[in-house]
Amino acid sequence: MCGIVAYIGTNSALPIILEGLHRLEYRGYDSAGIALLRNKKLAVHKTKGRVADLEAILPKRIAATTAIGHTRWATHGAPADANAHPHTDTANKLAIIHNGIIENARELRADLIANGTELASETDSELFAHLIAQELEKAVEIERAKHGLLTDAVRKVLLRIQGAYGLAVLHEDFPNELIVARQGSPLVLGIGNNELFAASDVSAIVRHTQQVVYLDDGEIARLTKSGFEITNLHAQITHREPAQVTTSVEEFDKANFEHFTLKEIHEQPEVLERVLRGRLEERFATARLDGLNLSPRDLLGVKRIKILGCGSAFIAGSIGARMIESLARIPCDAESAAEFRYKNPLIEADTLYFAVSQSGETFDTMAAIEEIQRKGGRVLGVVNSVGSSIARSCGAGAYLHAGAEVAVISTKTFVATLLMFAMIALLFARTRDLSPAAGTALINAMHELPGQIKAMIDNDKDYRAHAKTLAAFDHAYFIGRNAGFGVAQEGALKLKEVSYIHAEAYPAAELKHGPLALISEQTPTIAIVLNDELEKKNLSSIEEIRARNGGVLAITQGEDIPTANLGCIKVPQTHPLLAPILALIPLQLIAYYAAIERDCDVDKPRNLAKSVTVE
Ligand code: F6R
């Protein structure tokens, strides 16, 4: 998704912006651009393609200490040089970069065209440049250097905009300032020594400063090299103390790994240790999740739980819902946040809602939260990014502390979310009828997970071999039952995202209701056979597939399955609640190695973005 990085200070802006753009690459994009102020003159360079393509067209040295840079992920208008950001006004005096979507673009565009403005791109974002220029023209009587003139012009335009924006504006007549604004699309300020940064993602600036201020919706910040002033859409000043960034610079480096994806898979044992740290009350055989802000009486009063998220976060929520329902015996389900928000959902006072998000910025999840809160419901966040929009709007919840996840696909945060839900299940279950002995058994199994996962990851030769086999196919099915179905869903999503093999997940029992028609030698099935009461039923499903000549690779916790002709991957025994976590590890690695085998850009799959901040 689009990325913003901006700088004003005393150092050379170009390397700072370019480095920031490289850091934002993981979010997914199709074009890149930069605008700089050099001797009070605006220079814009932009191109379709990668940041490396932008570097190739830049002059060798540009002496500028103020600049804005952007990576674009096409929404309005195809990836093209003209549609890349920054966009300028007709006089080429001001440049803007924009993340988000202007919903009333059609009317605004028509107004501009009616007034004789010639538009240079198909984007909605370009409208900002012309509208701000018009507002400034109206104020031409006022002394140009007046403090806040550019901010006022931006504010007036924002009041006409419907939609979402993370915006940065640069103007050659205002060389000592940079304006940024936020509505529904993240923006963080970085406070340096005689320099200020702004970015859509802290990863773009964390090398330079750890002191940040997260803008809230409806806020505009005027940055100069010596400070910042935040106002709202009514021009009222907001005071804000900087916060310390919790992510470390190393998290954005690949270390000795070839890809972030592999690095993050390898980090999982350590991540799970962090998820557990300080959160288990061994004495009472329960979990201690203070961030949820739920008293024992609150816990007891919850009659139903609903978990919301998108993509992998939704799948993690579905597995989490099964954990809670089976252990705590509270009705619990998960729903796609994008579907939920538009169905005019019934919100009940004794239902507790969880919003799951790695980035904490997913637009649809945010919208679902707003819908719940507007109707008086209580929603808690299960979020990785500290200080993100979702974390802040929920106000309470549990941080995953998985560290920055740079690869587009979620791996370590998915597994961390599952463990978090296992703890939430334990917490609820121990206020109901789960015995201390049963609670202790689960806690013991949780403590064993990091070691078990490490052993699996360190010994991944078999996974590579299976990945090689799968990489030769264009289609694959994943099947499982109950929690095993959740694993199948995530396994299929991982495989299709990174290797572009068409992969679909089905509850095993659904096979004969349709998908069996497509089973053939050309379509292998990965069967998740957990060591539960459904094991035998899963074995029957494998028989059905074999009878139609379909190949089967089984992920199993028990004995070898002779009918699985493509082989068996053994997963260690654990508490049944935690089995999905272990069953998923081989599937992550198989997806990774299949992508490598097929020569795919595993860290940045085509068309995908790390943080989906538009609808
Ligand atoms: C899949 C993946 C996506 C995200 C989804 C939600 O590997 O990464 O499906 O899970 O876009 O993102 P967050 O968790 O940031 O809300």
XYZ file of C-alpha atoms and ligand atoms in Angstrom:
631
model
C 0.000 0.000 0.000
C 1.130 3.587 -0.540
C 3.918 4.910 1.646
C 4.870 8.406 2.741
C 8.157 9.727 4.043
C 8.987 13.398 4.540
C 11.913 15.368 5.927
C 12.721 18.937 6.930
C 15.990 19.780 8.651
C 19.601 20.631 8.105
C 20.876 17.391 6.555
C 20.707 16.329 2.944
C 17.120 15.204 2.421
C 17.645 12.958 -0.592
C 19.419 9.993 1.066
C 16.999 10.176 4.005
C 13.965 10.025 1.744
C 15.414 7.287 -0.464
C 16.337 5.172 2.524
C 12.830 5.713 3.901
C 11.299 4.675 0.575
C 13.376 1.482 0.596
C 12.105 0.768 4.094
C 8.544 1.215 2.854
C 9.013 -1.173 -0.066
C 7.736 -4.089 1.973
C 4.293 -2.532 2.044
C 3.868 -3.252 -1.668
C 3.824 -0.566 -4.395
C 4.054 0.004 -8.133
C 5.639 3.456 -8.526
C 7.817 5.852 -6.580
C 8.554 9.545 -6.518
C 10.180 12.386 -4.659
C 9.799 16.172 -4.489
C 12.577 18.378 -3.136
C 12.994 22.046 -2.426
C 16.317 23.250 -3.782
C 17.116 26.984 -3.592
C 13.403 27.611 -3.033
C 12.641 25.777 -6.288
C 10.544 22.656 -6.449
C 11.977 19.604 -8.225
C 9.870 16.498 -8.783
C 11.131 13.104 -9.969
C 8.852 10.099 -10.276
C 8.456 6.884 -12.161
C 6.483 3.702 -12.487
C 8.410 0.775 -11.016
C 10.682 0.273 -8.044
C 12.561 2.734 -5.850
C 15.679 1.509 -7.690
C 14.077 2.783 -10.932
C 13.544 6.147 -9.282
C 17.179 6.238 -8.149
C 18.244 5.561 -11.729
C 16.536 8.731 -13.010
C 17.664 11.067 -10.221
C 20.472 13.570 -10.681
C 23.636 12.450 -8.879
C 23.528 15.130 -6.181
C 20.633 17.255 -5.081
C 21.349 19.775 -2.375
C 18.035 19.972 -0.570
C 17.141 19.862 3.081
C 13.373 19.516 2.631
C 11.713 16.731 0.675
C 8.771 14.352 0.463
C 8.826 10.835 -1.001
C 6.122 8.354 -1.921
C 5.556 4.782 -2.969
C 2.243 4.352 -4.791
C -0.051 1.349 -4.874
C -2.498 2.041 -7.678
C -6.155 2.669 -6.883
C -7.332 5.492 -9.206
C -5.474 5.078 -12.497
C -3.069 2.364 -13.603
C 0.590 2.266 -12.519
C 2.166 4.923 -14.788
C 4.704 7.725 -14.524
C 1.978 10.376 -14.676
C -0.033 8.742 -11.927
C 2.963 8.346 -9.609
C 3.221 10.830 -6.722
C 4.190 13.622 -5.994
C 1.559 15.585 -7.881
C 1.941 19.295 -8.483
C -0.307 22.267 -9.131
C -0.335 23.811 -12.612
C 2.296 26.413 -11.671
C 4.587 23.674 -10.370
C 5.048 25.434 -7.076
C 3.573 22.924 -4.713
C 3.805 19.152 -4.486
C 1.672 16.697 -2.586
C 1.851 13.016 -1.764
C -1.254 11.195 -0.641
C -2.196 7.826 0.799
C -5.884 6.956 0.783
C -8.877 7.609 -1.418
C -10.909 10.757 -2.070
C -14.505 9.580 -2.216
C -15.929 12.781 -3.679
C -13.176 12.955 -6.315
C -15.639 12.940 -9.195
C -17.372 16.174 -8.111
C -14.135 17.914 -7.150
C -12.549 16.943 -10.458
C -15.565 18.266 -12.371
C -15.334 21.612 -10.505
C -11.647 21.947 -11.286
C -12.110 21.103 -14.958
C -15.030 23.558 -15.177
C -12.652 26.241 -13.839
C -10.153 25.477 -16.564
C -7.667 23.382 -14.595
C -5.806 20.846 -16.699
C -5.196 17.619 -14.861
C -2.016 15.714 -15.540
C -3.009 12.335 -14.147
C -5.947 9.993 -13.639
C -5.496 10.045 -9.867
C -7.784 11.444 -7.227
C -4.674 12.590 -5.302
C -3.715 15.237 -7.861
C -6.853 17.158 -6.916
C -5.243 18.073 -3.593
C -2.456 19.968 -5.378
C -4.822 22.121 -7.461
C -7.287 22.711 -4.652
C -4.579 23.823 -2.221
C -3.077 26.112 -4.890
C -6.505 27.668 -5.442
C -6.975 28.288 -1.739
C -3.569 29.961 -1.575
C -4.428 32.149 -4.528
C -7.525 33.321 -2.719
C -5.296 34.355 0.179
C -2.885 36.223 -2.071
C -3.720 39.548 -0.444
C -2.297 38.282 2.802
C 1.428 38.507 3.357
C 2.994 35.325 1.983
C 5.230 34.612 4.919
C 2.343 34.712 7.346
C 2.606 31.889 9.829
C 0.035 29.253 9.061
C -1.013 30.423 5.608
C -0.193 27.121 3.933
C -1.702 25.187 6.825
C -4.902 27.208 6.483
C -5.091 26.508 2.756
C -4.608 22.783 3.384
C -7.218 22.859 6.136
C -9.788 24.524 3.887
C -9.268 21.843 1.259
C -9.478 19.032 3.808
C -12.867 20.338 4.876
C -14.068 19.707 1.318
C -12.608 16.211 1.106
C -14.625 13.089 1.830
C -12.521 9.979 2.232
C -9.201 8.995 3.697
C -5.843 10.669 3.544
C -2.353 10.651 4.829
C -1.060 13.786 3.151
C 2.211 15.713 2.891
C 2.530 19.092 1.183
C 5.569 21.071 0.110
C 5.475 24.588 -1.431
C 8.368 26.592 -2.835
C 6.976 29.854 -1.446
C 7.004 28.289 2.013
C 10.458 26.698 2.023
C 10.753 26.474 5.798
C 7.740 24.308 6.411
C 6.135 21.030 5.523
C 2.453 20.295 6.109
C 1.120 16.819 6.855
C -2.391 15.666 7.689
C -4.220 12.510 8.551
C -7.705 11.087 8.194
C -8.116 7.318 8.215
C -4.583 6.681 6.944
C -1.655 6.509 9.363
C 0.881 9.281 9.817
C 3.583 9.515 12.404
C 5.923 12.425 13.111
C 9.544 11.731 14.037
C 11.208 14.313 16.251
C 14.932 14.762 15.661
C 17.567 17.243 16.649
C 16.954 20.286 14.460
C 15.056 18.069 12.028
C 11.561 16.648 11.717
C 10.372 13.561 9.874
C 6.958 12.291 8.911
C 6.003 8.879 7.608
C 3.073 6.576 7.076
C 4.989 3.836 8.854
C 7.536 4.186 11.611
C 9.898 1.812 9.785
C 10.724 4.637 7.357
C 12.161 6.895 10.051
C 13.183 4.655 12.933
C 16.852 4.816 11.884
C 16.893 8.532 12.522
C 14.767 8.987 15.601
C 12.921 6.984 18.215
C 10.821 9.941 19.393
C 7.469 9.955 17.646
C 4.039 11.537 17.710
C 1.155 9.629 16.109
C -1.307 11.970 14.448
C -4.986 11.365 15.092
C -7.718 11.583 12.486
C -8.573 15.142 11.547
C -5.188 16.515 12.590
C -2.851 18.695 10.562
C 0.793 19.236 11.513
C 3.015 22.065 10.397
C 6.635 20.939 10.574
C 9.671 23.162 10.580
C 13.207 22.012 11.272
C 12.894 23.169 14.863
C 9.480 21.867 15.812
C 5.901 21.040 14.981
C 2.458 22.429 15.615
C -0.614 20.216 15.488
C -4.048 21.679 14.855
C -7.401 20.149 14.078
C -9.789 20.907 11.248
C -11.187 23.811 13.306
C -7.704 25.336 13.692
C -7.539 24.532 17.394
C -4.058 23.683 18.645
C -3.468 20.210 20.140
C -0.550 19.595 22.483
C 1.146 16.238 22.250
C 4.119 14.701 24.037
C 6.388 12.484 21.916
C 6.375 8.758 22.649
C 9.303 6.343 22.424
C 9.184 3.839 19.533
C 9.270 0.268 20.795
C 10.535 -1.384 17.591
C 14.284 -1.618 17.150
C 16.229 -0.790 14.011
C 17.490 -4.413 13.709
C 13.963 -5.633 13.134
C 14.075 -3.956 9.760
C 17.252 -5.781 8.716
C 17.357 -9.235 7.168
C 20.382 -10.220 9.280
C 21.838 -13.376 7.720
C 18.618 -14.470 6.103
C 17.929 -14.303 2.414
C 14.409 -13.026 2.988
C 12.435 -11.306 5.728
C 9.845 -14.076 5.399
C 12.376 -16.720 6.403
C 13.833 -14.531 9.136
C 10.396 -13.959 10.611
C 9.516 -17.661 10.478
C 12.768 -18.347 12.337
C 11.961 -15.710 14.941
C 8.810 -17.531 16.014
C 10.215 -19.423 19.020
C 11.535 -16.180 20.459
C 8.307 -14.353 19.606
C 6.200 -16.934 21.421
C 8.408 -16.604 24.479
C 7.760 -12.878 24.387
C 4.011 -13.387 23.986
C 3.978 -15.535 27.116
C 6.358 -13.445 29.207
C 4.699 -12.130 32.351
C 1.290 -13.236 31.169
C 0.825 -16.551 32.943
C -0.270 -16.871 36.579
C 1.079 -20.329 37.333
C -0.226 -20.171 40.918
C -3.833 -19.862 39.771
C -3.330 -21.769 36.511
C -4.615 -18.863 34.482
C -3.502 -16.045 32.214
C -2.858 -12.503 33.297
C -3.798 -10.042 30.580
C -4.039 -6.725 32.361
C -4.260 -4.767 29.117
C -7.726 -6.195 28.497
C -8.911 -4.193 31.461
C -11.476 -6.842 32.396
C -12.246 -7.528 36.063
C -13.232 -11.066 37.079
C -16.806 -9.817 37.200
C -16.487 -8.426 33.667
C -15.096 -11.779 32.504
C -18.001 -13.594 34.073
C -20.533 -11.253 32.522
C -19.463 -11.972 28.950
C -22.121 -14.098 27.266
C -20.746 -14.163 23.736
C -17.517 -13.270 21.988
C -17.039 -12.133 18.409
C -13.658 -11.779 16.757
C -13.113 -9.550 13.724
C -10.223 -9.155 11.324
C -9.219 -9.439 7.691
C -7.138 -12.004 5.809
C -4.813 -13.939 8.081
C -6.040 -11.933 11.056
C -9.558 -13.213 10.341
C -8.291 -16.787 10.027
C -6.347 -16.447 13.295
C -9.550 -15.111 14.838
C -11.498 -18.149 13.557
C -9.020 -20.539 15.171
C -9.048 -18.355 18.296
C -12.845 -18.496 18.397
C -12.728 -22.292 18.412
C -10.177 -22.190 21.224
C -12.353 -19.931 23.369
C -15.573 -21.778 22.671
C -14.108 -25.220 23.312
C -12.145 -24.319 26.452
C -14.340 -21.665 28.067
C -17.671 -22.861 26.638
C -18.645 -19.323 25.646
C -20.314 -19.024 22.240
C -17.654 -17.459 20.073
C -17.198 -16.901 16.375
C -15.095 -14.882 13.971
C -16.196 -12.820 11.040
C -14.482 -10.886 8.283
C -14.405 -7.273 9.468
C -15.157 -6.137 5.916
C -18.404 -8.160 5.838
C -19.396 -7.361 9.380
C -19.217 -3.595 9.011
C -21.719 -3.510 6.171
C -24.416 -5.797 7.529
C -25.822 -3.347 10.037
C -24.658 -5.743 12.771
C -26.591 -6.325 15.959
C -24.414 -5.223 18.849
C -25.208 -6.732 22.224
C -24.119 -5.340 25.571
C -22.998 -8.709 26.926
C -21.032 -9.613 23.801
C -17.316 -8.840 23.874
C -15.673 -7.984 20.556
C -12.035 -8.477 19.638
C -10.439 -6.732 16.658
C -7.339 -8.536 15.385
C -4.735 -6.736 13.324
C -1.001 -7.013 12.879
C -0.560 -3.534 11.446
C -3.300 -1.957 13.502
C -4.163 0.092 10.421
C -6.442 -2.148 8.335
C -9.224 0.057 7.038
C -12.078 -2.446 7.177
C -11.147 -3.602 10.673
C -11.037 0.000 11.810
C -14.459 0.619 10.271
C -15.884 -2.447 12.055
C -14.551 -1.113 15.364
C -16.199 2.249 14.740
C -19.503 0.513 13.989
C -19.342 -1.464 17.242
C -18.351 1.542 19.322
C -20.972 3.767 17.733
C -23.610 1.249 18.817
C -22.271 1.052 22.362
C -20.354 -2.236 22.116
C -17.060 -2.983 23.813
C -14.191 -3.894 21.523
C -10.681 -4.906 22.523
C -7.661 -4.986 20.249
C -5.322 -7.890 19.559
C -2.702 -5.867 17.765
C 0.997 -6.037 17.005
C 1.867 -2.425 16.142
C 2.122 -0.372 19.290
C 0.445 3.026 19.012
C -1.362 2.063 15.786
C -4.804 3.403 14.947
C -6.639 0.222 15.971
C -4.728 -0.068 19.244
C -5.527 3.520 20.073
C -9.147 3.428 19.073
C -9.796 0.251 21.100
C -8.077 1.777 24.114
C -7.656 -1.654 25.709
C -6.496 -5.034 24.496
C -3.396 -7.161 24.213
C -0.309 -6.309 22.259
C 1.380 -9.260 20.547
C 4.928 -7.924 20.995
C 5.992 -9.976 17.971
C 8.279 -7.185 16.770
C 8.056 -5.530 13.369
C 6.851 -7.871 10.635
C 8.419 -6.664 7.421
C 7.565 -9.429 4.936
C 4.170 -8.857 3.350
C 2.794 -12.198 4.469
C 2.060 -12.621 8.124
C 3.844 -15.498 9.798
C 5.147 -14.719 13.268
C 2.228 -12.425 14.038
C -0.252 -15.122 13.002
C 1.314 -17.634 15.365
C 1.560 -14.992 18.109
C -2.149 -14.229 17.663
C -3.035 -17.910 18.070
C -1.073 -18.116 21.301
C -2.687 -14.897 22.504
C -6.121 -16.395 21.918
C -5.079 -19.565 23.741
C -4.287 -17.348 26.738
C -7.550 -15.448 26.379
C -9.358 -18.814 26.249
C -7.548 -19.894 29.415
C -8.444 -16.658 31.175
C -12.149 -17.032 30.402
C -12.148 -20.778 31.040
C -10.647 -20.359 34.506
C -13.461 -17.985 35.499
C -15.812 -20.787 34.481
C -15.387 -24.508 34.943
C -11.848 -25.321 33.793
C -10.022 -26.966 36.690
C -6.647 -25.705 37.950
C -5.091 -29.017 36.849
C -6.424 -28.601 33.324
C -5.236 -24.978 33.295
C -1.769 -26.062 34.405
C -1.618 -28.703 31.674
C -2.310 -26.021 29.092
C 0.263 -23.655 30.582
C 2.903 -26.390 30.556
C 2.171 -27.085 26.915
C 2.448 -23.359 26.131
C 5.914 -23.268 27.670
C 6.997 -26.186 25.480
C 5.911 -24.540 22.227
C 8.998 -22.383 21.536
C 11.357 -25.357 21.845
C 9.125 -27.568 19.723
C 8.888 -24.948 16.996
C 12.619 -24.338 17.042
C 13.276 -28.047 16.530
C 10.859 -28.097 13.581
C 12.346 -25.030 11.927
C 15.936 -26.129 12.446
C 15.156 -29.386 10.752
C 13.361 -28.227 7.626
C 14.947 -30.527 5.022
C 11.737 -32.499 4.562
C 9.667 -29.361 4.169
C 11.948 -28.238 1.353
C 11.511 -31.558 -0.406
C 7.724 -31.393 -0.127
C 7.753 -27.786 -1.321
C 9.659 -28.877 -4.395
C 6.978 -31.460 -5.158
C 4.152 -28.974 -4.692
C 5.888 -26.278 -6.719
C 5.338 -28.395 -9.828
C 1.536 -28.058 -9.541
C -0.704 -25.120 -10.375
C -3.544 -26.025 -8.026
C -3.779 -27.458 -4.529
C -6.446 -28.164 -1.959
C -6.011 -27.905 1.786
C -8.446 -29.767 4.001
C -9.011 -30.127 7.716
C -11.761 -30.237 10.304
C -12.487 -27.754 13.091
C -9.176 -26.259 14.211
C -7.519 -28.248 11.432
C -9.675 -26.380 8.928
C -8.315 -23.070 10.212
C -4.802 -24.403 9.669
C -5.823 -25.473 6.157
C -7.152 -21.963 5.437
C -3.962 -20.279 6.564
C -1.793 -22.857 4.772
C -3.687 -22.249 1.515
C -3.484 -18.475 1.916
C 0.272 -18.594 2.524
C 0.880 -20.864 -0.471
C -1.183 -18.793 -2.911
C 0.203 -15.460 -1.704
C 3.862 -16.246 -2.178
C 4.062 -19.013 -4.794
C 0.978 -18.039 -6.872
C -0.156 -21.666 -6.823
C -3.935 -21.603 -6.790
C -4.754 -23.037 -3.373
C -8.129 -23.476 -1.741
C -9.084 -24.635 1.727
C -12.165 -26.717 2.479
C -13.561 -28.291 5.593
C -12.802 -31.950 4.827
C -16.478 -32.928 5.004
C -17.323 -30.387 2.296
C -15.181 -32.169 -0.288
C -17.922 -34.442 -1.473
C -20.332 -31.533 -1.773
C -18.543 -30.181 -4.817
C -14.758 -29.781 -4.824
C -14.198 -33.503 -5.314
C -15.104 -32.867 -8.985
C -11.731 -31.161 -9.387
C -9.620 -33.791 -7.683
C -7.217 -35.423 -10.106
C -3.552 -36.260 -10.442
C -3.022 -32.593 -11.246
C -4.449 -31.320 -7.971
C -2.751 -32.480 -4.781
C -4.353 -32.093 -1.381
C -2.648 -31.166 1.853
C -4.625 -32.824 4.635
C -4.353 -31.549 8.211
C -4.899 -34.543 10.472
C -4.753 -33.402 14.081
C -4.687 -35.899 16.876
C -8.306 -35.315 17.903
C -11.615 -37.127 17.850
C -11.928 -36.382 14.136
C -8.713 -38.127 13.129
C -10.510 -41.165 11.673
C -12.874 -39.000 9.689
C -9.913 -37.187 8.177
C -8.420 -40.527 7.191
C -11.660 -41.340 5.334
C -11.422 -38.057 3.450
C -7.908 -39.000 2.364
C -9.276 -42.321 1.060
C -11.895 -40.439 -0.973
C -9.202 -38.317 -2.595
C -6.924 -41.272 -3.305
C -9.815 -43.113 -4.919
C -9.919 -40.238 -7.457
C -6.163 -40.392 -8.109
C -5.476 -37.190 -6.170
C -2.130 -37.007 -4.385
C -2.161 -36.382 -0.635
C 0.428 -34.870 1.660
C -0.603 -35.259 5.295
C 0.333 -33.090 8.248
C -0.142 -35.438 11.156
C 0.474 -35.678 14.878
C 0.039 -39.411 14.991
C 1.269 -42.450 13.087
C 2.297 -42.323 9.452
C -0.687 -42.383 7.126
C 0.040 -45.004 4.439
C -2.626 -43.619 2.089
C -0.920 -40.226 1.997
C 1.076 -41.036 -1.135
C 2.966 -37.706 -1.248
C 4.198 -38.297 2.272
C 3.550 -37.375 5.886
C 4.917 -34.516 7.910
C 4.998 -35.323 11.603
C 4.154 -32.582 14.053
C 4.966 -32.963 17.778
C 2.249 -33.787 20.289
C 0.916 -30.911 22.336
C -2.233 -29.773 24.124
C -5.111 -30.064 21.593
C -5.748 -26.313 21.837
C -2.227 -25.581 20.657
C -2.020 -28.194 17.898
C -2.917 -25.661 15.140
C 0.173 -23.637 16.038
C 2.511 -26.552 15.475
C 0.643 -27.821 12.411
C 1.068 -24.466 10.738
C 4.874 -24.288 10.915
C 5.534 -26.793 8.077
C 2.944 -25.046 5.916
C 4.682 -21.676 6.325
C 8.002 -23.203 5.316
C 6.508 -25.170 2.450
C 4.925 -21.976 1.081
C 8.259 -20.198 1.437
C 10.309 -22.899 -0.299
C 7.683 -23.406 -3.017
C 7.905 -19.673 -3.769
C 11.691 -19.885 -3.960
C 11.402 -22.924 -6.231
C 9.072 -20.969 -8.525
C 11.333 -17.909 -8.461
C 8.758 -15.652 -6.834
C 9.487 -12.435 -4.954
C 8.615 -13.985 -1.624
C 8.944 -10.879 0.554
C 6.872 -8.732 -1.791
C 4.228 -10.827 -3.538
C 2.682 -9.179 -6.563
C -0.369 -6.956 -6.019
C -0.216 -7.277 -2.256
C 0.430 -4.697 0.418
C 1.501 -5.135 4.001
C -0.940 -2.738 5.460
C -4.282 -2.285 3.742
C -5.276 1.236 4.633
C -7.905 1.635 1.919
C -11.248 -0.041 1.545
C -1.712 -12.596 4.772
C -1.766 -11.246 5.265
C -3.045 -10.469 5.144
C -3.304 -9.706 6.445
C -4.543 -8.811 6.320
C -4.863 -8.087 7.617
O -0.453 -13.148 4.872
O -0.801 -10.761 5.746
O -4.117 -11.295 4.827
O -3.477 -10.630 7.467
O -4.326 -7.849 5.312
O -3.806 -7.294 8.031
P -3.658 -6.791 9.514
O -3.361 -7.959 10.362
O -2.537 -5.810 9.461
O -4.962 -6.149 9.882
